Every structure is written in structure tokens, then in C-alpha cells.
Amino acid sequence: MKSTQLAEKVSMRDVFGETLLQLSVEDEKVYALDGDLANSTKVDTVASNNPKKFLQMGIAEQNMMSVAAGLASTGLQPWATSFAAFLSKRSIDQIQVQIAQPNLDVKIIGAYSGLLTGLTGKTHQALEDLAIFRTLVNMTVLAPADGVEVKKMMEAVHEYKGPVYIRLARDPYPTIFDNDYKFEIGKAVLLKEGTDITIISTGTQTSRSLEAAEQLEADGISVSVLHMPTIKPLDKAAIVKAAEATGVIVTAEEHSIYGGLGSAVAEVLVEEKPVPMLRVGVKDRNSESGPNEEMLEKYEISPRHIVKAVKEALKKKGL
């Protein structure tokens, strides 16, 4: 695999807009619902090129989810799009009661997730969305690592019947996968094999984990990187296999350390294969606006902090 630092960077939101347009043209049941953020989420691609499939819901996320539930109940497939912070907190009651409980075929797209949201401020940042959505019965929870995976994931989700939450990032990320990549809901992807330790990552942290692994290899540490694009249903077998292979785990996510990937992996390990483990994520603190690199450093989720966590975790293993 080529270095992530040299890989072409592609915006997830651009790929999302283009793919949703394609799906809306090819399938009469697909509709795009927008919470008055189409220019930011890139669902304006549908508005401009297939306007009959674009429904403007305004700044009213709770109503948008109710409309989505109504559309799904008639056999249509709505893709409801807004910032992750708004969907996971402002409209969670409607999502739980009207979509998740009746197991309706609504696709929920949380854009601008994590810390790096273009200086929008802490009211627009989502560090709790994975934790919230994975507690909902019937909800599938996904977090792609690059633009290629966004497209493959959306195509799989289009065929899947049931409620799905997809977490997307604002900025471009290195291209990890090639066009032959086959995404499967519920399956982890081993991106790099190693013998000393396994980094289990999701979403935007996967490219940073690969960068950290490159640095660690230069220090003589053999690192596996296991990408977990599906937070729910979790690939428990892959986690257990990783624990058996290397004996120590570090998780990495652009999310709170509470309730997200790290918590999900810890739950599996404590029940199936207890091994030393550390979590890289945002600790129990409020976020704020700032330049991307400074935010990564301040909130301790940069590649440098993943490297640090790996070395600390290896001490628990006795290396």
C-alpha cells in the first residue's frame, strides 16, 4: 500500500453528492432530503441536476426525519442529510420512535462529523454521534475512510433495507482503496499486517492510523491496521482474531472516547478475548474552533498521538 501522505486526497462530501445523484436517477424510489445545508453537504448536486428528487426541508431537522419516515412508509427510500451534530442530538427522538423502532428504510447522512468542521464551532461538531446511533435498535452505523469507500458504501446501503446512519467528514482525505474494493456491511478490512500490535480505526482516523503505522515501522515496531467501517453491526470475529494475533489493541476515532469505536471494541475484548488496550479519541472535554492540525494536536488524536498510544500499549504487553 502506498504512503497515505502521497495518496490523492478526495472529499467525501463531493463523492456523496455525485453518488446520491446517480442513485436518484437510476432508482425512482430514491429521494434526497436537505436540512438547508445543501451547499455544505453537496446534496445540491441533486438539486441542480435532478430537482424532482430533491426535497428542501429547511432548518427543521425533526420535521425532516418525520417526513423521511412518511416517505419510507410508502415504499420510497429517503436519504436525509444534515450536519451530524444536528441529526444525532436535535432529531434523535424522531429517529428513534419513527424510523429505528419501526425499522424503516431511511438513510441518515451525518455530514461535518468530528472535530474538523471548517471553523464552524463546537455547536456544529459531532463527537457523540456514533455512541448515540449505535444504541438504537435496528440502526446500522457506518463511517467510511475515503471517497472510494463512500461510493461503495452508499451502493451497498442502497440495496440494504433498513435504517442506516453514515458518518461523513468535511475535508478531503487520502485515497486508501482502489476501485476494485468491495465494501460489505458488518465486515472489517485488514489494511496492513503486523505482529506486535493492532490499531483498530474507523472513518477519518484510518488514514492517520496508517500514517502512524509507517512511523512506527521506522522504529522497528510491526503494526497491523484494521479498518472498521461498520460500527454496528460490529465485526467481532475480526477483533478477536486481531487480539489473538498481536495480543494488544489501540483504537483510534475522531469521536469521544466514550461510547464509540473504542467502547465497542472494549466490550468485545472483555467478553471474548481480554488483552491490553488503549483508546485514542477526544477525552471528556468541550471542543472549539481552530485550524485542523492544531485541533488534532490539542485534542490528542493526531498521528503523533496514535504513535504515543501504541508505544504505551506495548508496555502493557511487556515489550
CSV table of C-alpha atoms in Angstrom, one decimal:
chain,number,residue,atom,x,y,z
A,1,MET,CA,0.0,0.0,0.0
A,2,LYS,CA,1.3,3.4,-0.9
A,3,SER,CA,2.0,6.0,1.7
A,4,THR,CA,-1.1,7.9,2.8
A,5,GLN,CA,1.0,11.1,2.7
A,6,LEU,CA,1.5,10.6,-1.0
A,7,ALA,CA,-2.1,9.4,-1.8
A,8,GLU,CA,-4.5,11.6,-3.7
A,9,LYS,CA,-6.9,13.4,-1.4
A,10,VAL,CA,-10.6,13.4,-2.3
A,11,SER,CA,-13.6,15.0,-0.5
A,12,MET,CA,-16.1,12.5,1.0
A,13,ARG,CA,-18.9,15.1,0.6
A,14,ASP,CA,-18.2,15.6,-3.1
A,15,VAL,CA,-18.4,11.8,-3.7
A,16,PHE,CA,-21.5,11.6,-1.6
A,17,GLY,CA,-23.3,14.3,-3.7
A,18,GLU,CA,-22.3,12.7,-7.0
A,19,THR,CA,-23.3,9.2,-5.9
A,20,LEU,CA,-26.6,10.3,-4.5
A,21,LEU,CA,-27.4,12.0,-7.8
A,22,GLN,CA,-26.6,8.7,-9.6
A,23,LEU,CA,-28.8,6.7,-7.3
A,24,SER,CA,-31.7,9.2,-7.6
A,25,VAL,CA,-31.5,9.0,-11.4
A,26,GLU,CA,-31.3,5.2,-11.5
A,27,ASP,CA,-33.9,4.4,-8.9
A,28,GLU,CA,-37.3,6.1,-8.9
A,29,LYS,CA,-37.6,5.4,-5.1
A,30,VAL,CA,-34.6,7.4,-4.0
A,31,TYR,CA,-35.2,11.0,-2.8
A,32,ALA,CA,-32.8,13.5,-1.3
A,33,LEU,CA,-33.9,15.4,1.8
A,34,ASP,CA,-32.0,18.5,2.8
A,35,GLY,CA,-31.9,20.5,6.0
A,36,ASP,CA,-31.0,23.8,4.3
A,37,LEU,CA,-27.3,22.8,4.1
A,38,ALA,CA,-27.2,21.5,0.5
A,39,ASN,CA,-24.1,23.6,-0.4
A,40,SER,CA,-22.1,22.3,2.5
A,41,THR,CA,-23.2,18.6,2.3
A,42,LYS,CA,-23.1,18.7,-1.5
A,43,VAL,CA,-26.6,17.3,-1.9
A,44,ASP,CA,-27.1,20.5,-4.0
A,45,THR,CA,-25.7,18.2,-6.8
A,46,VAL,CA,-29.1,16.5,-6.8
A,47,ALA,CA,-31.0,19.8,-6.5
A,48,SER,CA,-29.2,21.1,-9.6
A,49,ASN,CA,-29.3,18.0,-11.8
A,50,ASN,CA,-32.4,16.1,-10.7
A,51,PRO,CA,-34.6,18.7,-8.9
A,52,LYS,CA,-37.7,16.5,-8.9
A,53,LYS,CA,-35.8,14.2,-6.5
A,54,PHE,CA,-34.7,17.0,-4.1
A,55,LEU,CA,-36.9,18.0,-1.2
A,56,GLN,CA,-35.9,21.1,0.8
A,57,MET,CA,-36.9,20.7,4.4
A,58,GLY,CA,-35.4,23.9,5.8
A,59,ILE,CA,-33.8,24.3,9.2
A,60,ALA,CA,-36.2,21.8,10.8
A,61,GLU,CA,-34.3,18.6,11.3
A,62,GLN,CA,-37.0,17.0,13.5
A,63,ASN,CA,-39.7,17.6,10.8
A,64,MET,CA,-37.2,16.3,8.1
A,65,MET,CA,-36.9,12.9,9.9
A,66,SER,CA,-40.7,12.7,10.3
A,67,VAL,CA,-41.1,13.4,6.5
A,68,ALA,CA,-38.4,10.7,5.8
A,69,ALA,CA,-40.4,8.2,7.9
A,70,GLY,CA,-43.5,9.0,6.0
A,71,LEU,CA,-41.8,8.6,2.6
A,72,ALA,CA,-40.3,5.3,3.7
A,73,SER,CA,-43.7,4.0,4.8
A,74,THR,CA,-44.9,4.4,1.3
A,75,GLY,CA,-42.1,2.4,-0.2
A,76,LEU,CA,-39.7,5.2,-1.1
A,77,GLN,CA,-36.1,5.4,0.0
A,78,PRO,CA,-35.3,8.9,1.5
A,79,TRP,CA,-31.7,10.0,2.1
A,80,ALA,CA,-31.9,12.6,4.8
A,81,THR,CA,-28.9,14.9,5.1
A,82,SER,CA,-27.7,17.4,7.6
A,83,PHE,CA,-24.8,18.0,9.9
A,84,ALA,CA,-24.1,15.1,12.2
A,85,ALA,CA,-24.4,17.3,15.3
A,86,PHE,CA,-27.9,18.3,14.4
A,87,LEU,CA,-29.1,14.8,13.4
A,88,SER,CA,-27.7,13.0,16.4
A,89,LYS,CA,-29.0,15.5,19.0
A,90,ARG,CA,-31.8,17.7,17.8
A,91,SER,CA,-33.8,15.0,16.0
A,92,ILE,CA,-32.9,11.8,17.8
A,93,ASP,CA,-36.4,11.3,19.3
A,94,GLN,CA,-38.0,11.3,15.8
A,95,ILE,CA,-35.2,9.0,14.6
A,96,GLN,CA,-35.7,6.5,17.4
A,97,VAL,CA,-39.5,6.5,17.5
A,98,GLN,CA,-40.4,7.0,13.9
A,99,ILE,CA,-37.5,5.3,12.0
A,100,ALA,CA,-35.5,2.9,14.1
A,101,GLN,CA,-38.3,1.3,16.1
A,102,PRO,CA,-40.4,0.5,13.0
A,103,ASN,CA,-37.3,-0.4,11.1
A,104,LEU,CA,-38.0,1.9,8.1
A,105,ASP,CA,-35.7,2.2,5.1
A,106,VAL,CA,-34.3,5.6,5.8
A,107,LYS,CA,-30.7,6.6,5.1
A,108,ILE,CA,-29.4,9.2,7.5
A,109,ILE,CA,-26.3,11.1,6.4
A,110,GLY,CA,-24.4,13.0,9.1
A,111,ALA,CA,-22.1,15.4,7.4
A,112,TYR,CA,-19.4,17.6,9.1
A,113,SER,CA,-18.7,14.9,11.8
A,114,GLY,CA,-15.9,15.0,14.3
A,115,LEU,CA,-13.6,17.9,15.1
A,116,LEU,CA,-12.6,19.2,11.7
A,117,THR,CA,-15.7,21.1,10.5
A,118,GLY,CA,-14.3,24.2,8.9
A,119,LEU,CA,-14.2,26.5,11.9
A,120,THR,CA,-17.9,26.1,12.5
A,121,GLY,CA,-17.5,25.9,16.2
A,122,LYS,CA,-18.5,23.4,18.9
A,123,THR,CA,-22.2,23.7,18.3
A,124,HIS,CA,-21.6,22.2,14.8
A,125,GLN,CA,-19.2,19.5,15.9
A,126,ALA,CA,-20.3,15.9,16.5
A,127,LEU,CA,-18.2,13.8,18.9
A,128,GLU,CA,-21.1,11.8,20.2
A,129,ASP,CA,-22.9,10.6,17.1
A,130,LEU,CA,-21.5,7.1,16.9
A,131,ALA,CA,-22.3,6.5,20.6
A,132,ILE,CA,-25.9,7.7,20.1
A,133,PHE,CA,-26.7,5.9,16.9
A,134,ARG,CA,-25.3,2.6,17.9
A,135,THR,CA,-27.6,2.3,20.9
A,136,LEU,CA,-30.7,2.5,18.6
A,137,VAL,CA,-32.3,-0.9,17.8
A,138,ASN,CA,-32.3,-1.8,14.1
A,139,MET,CA,-29.8,1.0,13.3
A,140,THR,CA,-26.7,0.2,11.1
A,141,VAL,CA,-23.9,2.7,11.8
A,142,LEU,CA,-21.1,3.3,9.2
A,143,ALA,CA,-18.0,5.5,8.9
A,144,PRO,CA,-16.1,5.4,5.6
A,145,ALA,CA,-12.3,6.2,5.4
A,146,ASP,CA,-12.1,7.7,1.9
A,147,GLY,CA,-14.0,8.8,-1.1
A,148,VAL,CA,-13.9,5.3,-2.8
A,149,GLU,CA,-15.4,3.7,0.3
A,150,VAL,CA,-18.1,6.4,0.4
A,151,LYS,CA,-19.3,5.4,-3.1
A,152,LYS,CA,-19.1,1.6,-2.4
A,153,MET,CA,-20.8,2.1,1.0
A,154,MET,CA,-23.7,4.1,-0.5
A,155,GLU,CA,-24.2,1.5,-3.2
A,156,ALA,CA,-24.4,-1.3,-0.6
A,157,VAL,CA,-26.7,0.8,1.7
A,158,HIS,CA,-29.0,1.5,-1.3
A,159,GLU,CA,-29.5,-2.3,-1.6
A,160,TYR,CA,-29.9,-2.8,2.1
A,161,LYS,CA,-33.4,-2.5,3.6
A,162,GLY,CA,-33.5,-0.7,6.9
A,163,PRO,CA,-32.3,2.4,8.8
A,164,VAL,CA,-28.7,3.4,8.3
A,165,TYR,CA,-26.5,6.2,9.7
A,166,ILE,CA,-23.5,7.2,7.6
A,167,ARG,CA,-20.9,9.5,9.2
A,168,LEU,CA,-19.1,11.8,6.7
A,169,ALA,CA,-16.2,14.3,7.1
A,170,ARG,CA,-15.9,17.7,5.5
A,171,ASP,CA,-12.4,17.9,4.3
A,172,PRO,CA,-10.5,15.8,1.7
A,173,TYR,CA,-8.8,12.6,2.9
A,174,PRO,CA,-6.1,10.4,1.3
A,175,THR,CA,-7.5,7.7,-1.0
A,176,ILE,CA,-6.8,4.3,0.6
A,177,PHE,CA,-8.9,1.9,-1.5
A,178,ASP,CA,-8.8,1.3,-5.3
A,179,ASN,CA,-11.9,1.0,-7.4
A,180,ASP,CA,-12.0,-2.8,-7.1
A,181,TYR,CA,-12.6,-2.5,-3.4
A,182,LYS,CA,-15.7,-4.4,-2.3
A,183,PHE,CA,-17.5,-3.0,0.8
A,184,GLU,CA,-19.6,-5.3,2.9
A,185,ILE,CA,-21.8,-4.1,5.8
A,186,GLY,CA,-20.5,-5.6,9.1
A,187,LYS,CA,-17.1,-6.5,7.8
A,188,ALA,CA,-13.7,-5.1,8.9
A,189,VAL,CA,-10.9,-4.6,6.5
A,190,LEU,CA,-7.3,-5.5,7.3
A,191,LEU,CA,-5.2,-2.8,5.6
A,192,LYS,CA,-1.8,-3.7,7.0
A,193,GLU,CA,-0.4,-6.8,8.6
A,194,GLY,CA,1.9,-6.7,11.6
A,195,THR,CA,2.9,-8.8,14.6
A,196,ASP,CA,3.5,-6.5,17.6
A,197,ILE,CA,0.2,-4.6,17.9
A,198,THR,CA,-3.1,-3.9,16.1
A,199,ILE,CA,-4.6,-0.4,15.6
A,200,ILE,CA,-8.3,-0.7,15.0
A,201,SER,CA,-9.6,2.5,13.5
A,202,THR,CA,-12.7,3.9,11.8
A,203,GLY,CA,-13.6,6.8,9.5
A,204,THR,CA,-11.2,9.7,9.2
A,205,GLN,CA,-8.8,8.1,11.8
A,206,THR,CA,-7.9,5.3,9.5
A,207,SER,CA,-5.6,7.3,7.2
A,208,ARG,CA,-4.0,8.8,10.3
A,209,SER,CA,-3.5,5.3,11.7
A,210,LEU,CA,-1.8,4.2,8.6
A,211,GLU,CA,0.5,7.2,8.8
A,212,ALA,CA,1.2,6.4,12.4
A,213,ALA,CA,1.9,2.8,11.4
A,214,GLU,CA,4.5,4.0,8.9
A,215,GLN,CA,6.3,6.0,11.6
A,216,LEU,CA,6.2,3.0,14.0
A,217,GLU,CA,7.6,0.6,11.4
A,218,ALA,CA,10.6,3.0,11.0
A,219,ASP,CA,11.1,2.5,14.8
A,220,GLY,CA,11.1,-1.3,14.3
A,221,ILE,CA,7.5,-1.8,15.6
A,222,SER,CA,5.4,-4.2,13.4
A,223,VAL,CA,1.8,-2.8,13.3
A,224,SER,CA,-1.4,-4.2,12.0
A,225,VAL,CA,-4.1,-1.7,10.9
A,226,LEU,CA,-7.7,-3.0,11.0
A,227,HIS,CA,-10.2,-0.6,9.5
A,228,MET,CA,-13.7,-0.8,11.0
A,229,PRO,CA,-16.1,0.9,8.6
A,230,THR,CA,-19.1,-0.6,10.3
A,231,ILE,CA,-19.6,0.3,14.0
A,232,LYS,CA,-22.8,-1.6,14.2
A,233,PRO,CA,-23.1,-4.5,13.5
A,234,LEU,CA,-19.5,-4.8,14.7
A,235,ASP,CA,-17.2,-7.4,13.2
A,236,LYS,CA,-16.5,-9.2,16.5
A,237,ALA,CA,-14.6,-12.1,14.8
A,238,ALA,CA,-12.1,-9.7,13.3
A,239,ILE,CA,-11.5,-8.0,16.7
A,240,VAL,CA,-10.9,-11.4,18.4
A,241,LYS,CA,-8.6,-12.5,15.6
A,242,ALA,CA,-6.6,-9.3,15.9
A,243,ALA,CA,-6.3,-9.8,19.7
A,244,GLU,CA,-5.1,-13.3,19.2
A,245,ALA,CA,-2.6,-12.4,16.6
A,246,THR,CA,-0.9,-9.4,18.3
A,247,GLY,CA,-2.0,-9.5,21.9
A,248,VAL,CA,-2.6,-5.8,22.3
A,249,ILE,CA,-5.0,-3.3,20.8
A,250,VAL,CA,-5.2,0.5,20.2
A,251,THR,CA,-8.4,2.1,18.9
A,252,ALA,CA,-8.5,5.4,17.0
A,253,GLU,CA,-11.5,7.5,16.2
A,254,GLU,CA,-12.4,11.2,15.7
A,255,HIS,CA,-15.0,10.9,18.3
A,256,SER,CA,-15.4,10.9,22.1
A,257,ILE,CA,-13.6,8.0,23.8
A,258,TYR,CA,-16.9,7.3,25.4
A,259,GLY,CA,-19.5,5.1,23.6
A,260,GLY,CA,-17.9,5.0,20.1
A,261,LEU,CA,-15.5,2.6,18.4
A,262,GLY,CA,-13.2,2.3,21.5
A,263,SER,CA,-16.0,1.3,23.8
A,264,ALA,CA,-17.5,-1.1,21.2
A,265,VAL,CA,-14.1,-2.9,20.8
A,266,ALA,CA,-13.6,-3.0,24.6
A,267,GLU,CA,-16.9,-4.6,25.0
A,268,VAL,CA,-15.9,-7.4,22.6
A,269,LEU,CA,-12.5,-7.9,24.2
A,270,VAL,CA,-13.7,-8.1,27.8
A,271,GLU,CA,-16.2,-10.7,26.9
A,272,GLU,CA,-14.3,-12.7,24.3
A,273,LYS,CA,-10.5,-12.1,24.5
A,274,PRO,CA,-9.2,-9.8,27.2
A,275,VAL,CA,-5.9,-8.2,26.1
A,276,PRO,CA,-4.2,-4.8,26.9
A,277,MET,CA,-5.9,-1.9,25.1
A,278,LEU,CA,-5.8,1.9,24.9
A,279,ARG,CA,-8.2,4.3,23.2
A,280,VAL,CA,-7.3,7.3,21.1
A,281,GLY,CA,-10.2,9.7,20.9
A,282,VAL,CA,-11.4,13.0,22.3
A,283,LYS,CA,-11.3,12.9,26.1
A,284,ASP,CA,-14.1,14.3,28.3
A,285,ARG,CA,-13.8,17.9,27.3
A,286,ASN,CA,-15.6,20.5,25.2
A,287,SER,CA,-14.4,21.2,21.6
A,288,GLU,CA,-13.8,24.5,20.0
A,289,SER,CA,-13.0,26.1,16.6
A,290,GLY,CA,-9.5,26.1,15.2
A,291,PRO,CA,-7.2,25.1,12.3
A,292,ASN,CA,-7.3,21.4,11.6
A,293,GLU,CA,-3.7,20.5,12.6
A,294,GLU,CA,-3.9,22.4,15.8
A,295,MET,CA,-7.2,20.8,16.7
A,296,LEU,CA,-5.8,17.3,16.1
A,297,GLU,CA,-2.9,18.1,18.4
A,298,LYS,CA,-4.9,19.8,21.1
A,299,TYR,CA,-7.4,17.1,21.3
A,300,GLU,CA,-4.8,14.3,21.1
A,301,ILE,CA,-5.9,12.4,18.1
A,302,SER,CA,-3.1,13.2,15.6
A,303,PRO,CA,-0.9,10.5,14.1
A,304,ARG,CA,1.7,11.5,16.7
A,305,HIS,CA,-0.7,10.7,19.5
A,306,ILE,CA,-1.6,7.3,17.9
A,307,VAL,CA,2.2,6.6,17.8
A,308,LYS,CA,2.4,7.5,21.5
A,309,ALA,CA,-0.6,5.3,22.4
A,310,VAL,CA,0.9,2.4,20.6
A,311,LYS,CA,4.2,2.7,22.5
A,312,GLU,CA,2.3,3.0,25.8
A,313,ALA,CA,0.2,0.0,25.0
A,314,LEU,CA,3.2,-2.1,24.1
A,315,LYS,CA,4.5,-1.5,27.6
A,316,LYS,CA,1.3,-3.2,28.9
A,317,LYS,CA,2.2,-6.1,26.7
A,318,GLY,CA,5.7,-6.2,28.2
A,319,LEU,CA,7.6,-5.0,25.1
